Amino acid sequence: LPIGNNQVVEFMPIAIGWHASYSWDSDKILIEHCGYKIKLFGKILRLPLEWLLGKGYAEEEAINDNNFRMYMDIRHPLLGRIYSYGGEFTVKGVQYG
């Protein structure tokens, strides 16, 4: 869900979303944590979960028209990195329109 100013909230099926800002750094997209959100009664509200879940960060870099490289992690203020993944991915079967 785009919310303006290069910011997006990506909602999971349980109505909790990751609010992130997107920026361009020469050859890659940086995705930085802005908070967690929840949908309640049609409104999007801040959900202060950083103390429990940590903060997310991601980078995406195009390799060519069909492939990209990505890194994502979640870091907790006390426990450090609690989740991460990365690698090269291929986009297949995307249809627009």
Tab-separated table of C-alpha atoms in Angstrom:
chain	number	residue	atom	x	y	z
A	1	LEU	CA	0.000	0.000	0.000
A	2	PRO	CA	1.766	3.211	-1.102
A	3	ILE	CA	1.285	5.999	1.463
A	4	GLY	CA	3.342	8.815	-0.122
A	5	ASN	CA	6.847	10.259	0.242
A	6	ASN	CA	8.498	7.054	-1.104
A	7	GLN	CA	6.871	5.038	1.685
A	8	VAL	CA	4.950	1.765	1.515
A	9	VAL	CA	3.212	-0.482	4.028
A	10	GLU	CA	3.424	-4.182	3.126
A	11	PHE	CA	0.583	-5.992	4.890
A	12	MET	CA	0.655	-9.652	5.848
A	13	PRO	CA	-2.546	-11.754	5.871
A	14	ILE	CA	-2.876	-11.136	9.644
A	15	ALA	CA	-3.391	-7.356	9.008
A	16	ILE	CA	0.019	-6.367	10.429
A	17	GLY	CA	2.236	-4.410	8.069
A	18	TRP	CA	5.847	-3.327	7.715
A	19	HIS	CA	6.088	0.413	7.032
A	20	ALA	CA	9.235	1.182	5.036
A	21	SER	CA	10.792	3.991	3.020
A	22	TYR	CA	12.349	3.348	-0.381
A	23	SER	CA	15.335	5.277	-1.709
A	24	TRP	CA	17.819	4.917	-4.568
A	25	ASP	CA	21.555	4.658	-3.880
A	26	SER	CA	23.444	4.691	-7.227
A	27	ASP	CA	22.723	1.086	-8.295
A	28	LYS	CA	20.351	-0.343	-5.680
A	29	ILE	CA	17.120	0.314	-3.863
A	30	LEU	CA	17.403	0.751	-0.088
A	31	ILE	CA	14.377	-0.231	1.985
A	32	GLU	CA	14.507	1.193	5.509
A	33	HIS	CA	12.310	0.554	8.532
A	34	CYS	CA	9.730	3.200	9.476
A	35	GLY	CA	7.669	1.086	11.867
A	36	TYR	CA	4.932	-1.510	12.034
A	37	LYS	CA	1.268	-0.846	11.293
A	38	ILE	CA	-2.038	-2.577	11.896
A	39	LYS	CA	-5.370	-2.273	10.094
A	40	LEU	CA	-8.282	-1.804	12.489
A	41	PHE	CA	-11.781	-0.776	11.432
A	42	GLY	CA	-10.482	0.604	8.126
A	43	LYS	CA	-7.762	2.731	9.738
A	44	ILE	CA	-3.992	2.201	9.641
A	45	LEU	CA	-2.459	2.641	13.093
A	46	ARG	CA	1.112	2.535	14.392
A	47	LEU	CA	1.993	-0.686	16.193
A	48	PRO	CA	5.107	-0.323	18.426
A	49	LEU	CA	6.666	-3.780	17.978
A	50	GLU	CA	10.342	-2.859	17.517
A	51	TRP	CA	11.100	-3.868	21.126
A	52	LEU	CA	9.777	-7.350	20.332
A	53	LEU	CA	10.479	-7.910	16.608
A	54	GLY	CA	13.311	-5.497	15.845
A	55	LYS	CA	13.696	-3.302	12.761
A	56	GLY	CA	13.791	-4.467	9.156
A	57	TYR	CA	16.213	-3.409	6.423
A	58	ALA	CA	16.575	-4.547	2.814
A	59	GLU	CA	18.467	-3.821	-0.403
A	60	GLU	CA	17.535	-4.794	-3.957
A	61	GLU	CA	19.794	-4.506	-7.004
A	62	ALA	CA	18.876	-5.278	-10.616
A	63	ILE	CA	21.237	-7.659	-12.391
A	64	ASN	CA	19.343	-7.584	-15.706
A	65	ASP	CA	15.704	-7.425	-16.913
A	66	ASN	CA	14.808	-10.768	-15.272
A	67	ASN	CA	17.161	-11.129	-12.287
A	68	PHE	CA	17.875	-9.215	-9.121
A	69	ARG	CA	19.998	-9.548	-6.016
A	70	MET	CA	18.422	-8.965	-2.600
A	71	TYR	CA	19.444	-8.868	1.041
A	72	MET	CA	17.021	-8.493	3.968
A	73	ASP	CA	17.497	-8.601	7.716
A	74	ILE	CA	15.704	-7.869	10.957
A	75	ARG	CA	17.797	-6.604	13.855
A	76	HIS	CA	16.671	-6.503	17.457
A	77	PRO	CA	18.120	-3.748	19.677
A	78	LEU	CA	19.370	-6.274	22.279
A	79	LEU	CA	19.651	-9.567	20.398
A	80	GLY	CA	21.219	-8.293	17.165
A	81	ARG	CA	20.348	-9.941	13.845
A	82	ILE	CA	17.440	-12.315	14.429
A	83	TYR	CA	16.494	-13.069	10.819
A	84	SER	CA	18.064	-12.559	7.409
A	85	TYR	CA	18.044	-13.858	3.880
A	86	GLY	CA	19.635	-12.916	0.609
A	87	GLY	CA	20.536	-14.149	-2.810
A	88	GLU	CA	19.895	-13.824	-6.509
A	89	PHE	CA	16.346	-14.240	-7.766
A	90	THR	CA	14.682	-14.624	-11.163
A	91	VAL	CA	11.327	-13.024	-11.962
A	92	LYS	CA	9.167	-15.523	-13.862
A	93	GLY	CA	5.691	-15.366	-15.299
A	94	VAL	CA	4.897	-11.760	-14.419
A	95	GLN	CA	1.954	-10.360	-16.350
A	96	TYR	CA	1.082	-6.694	-16.189
A	97	GLY	CA	-2.291	-5.151	-16.967
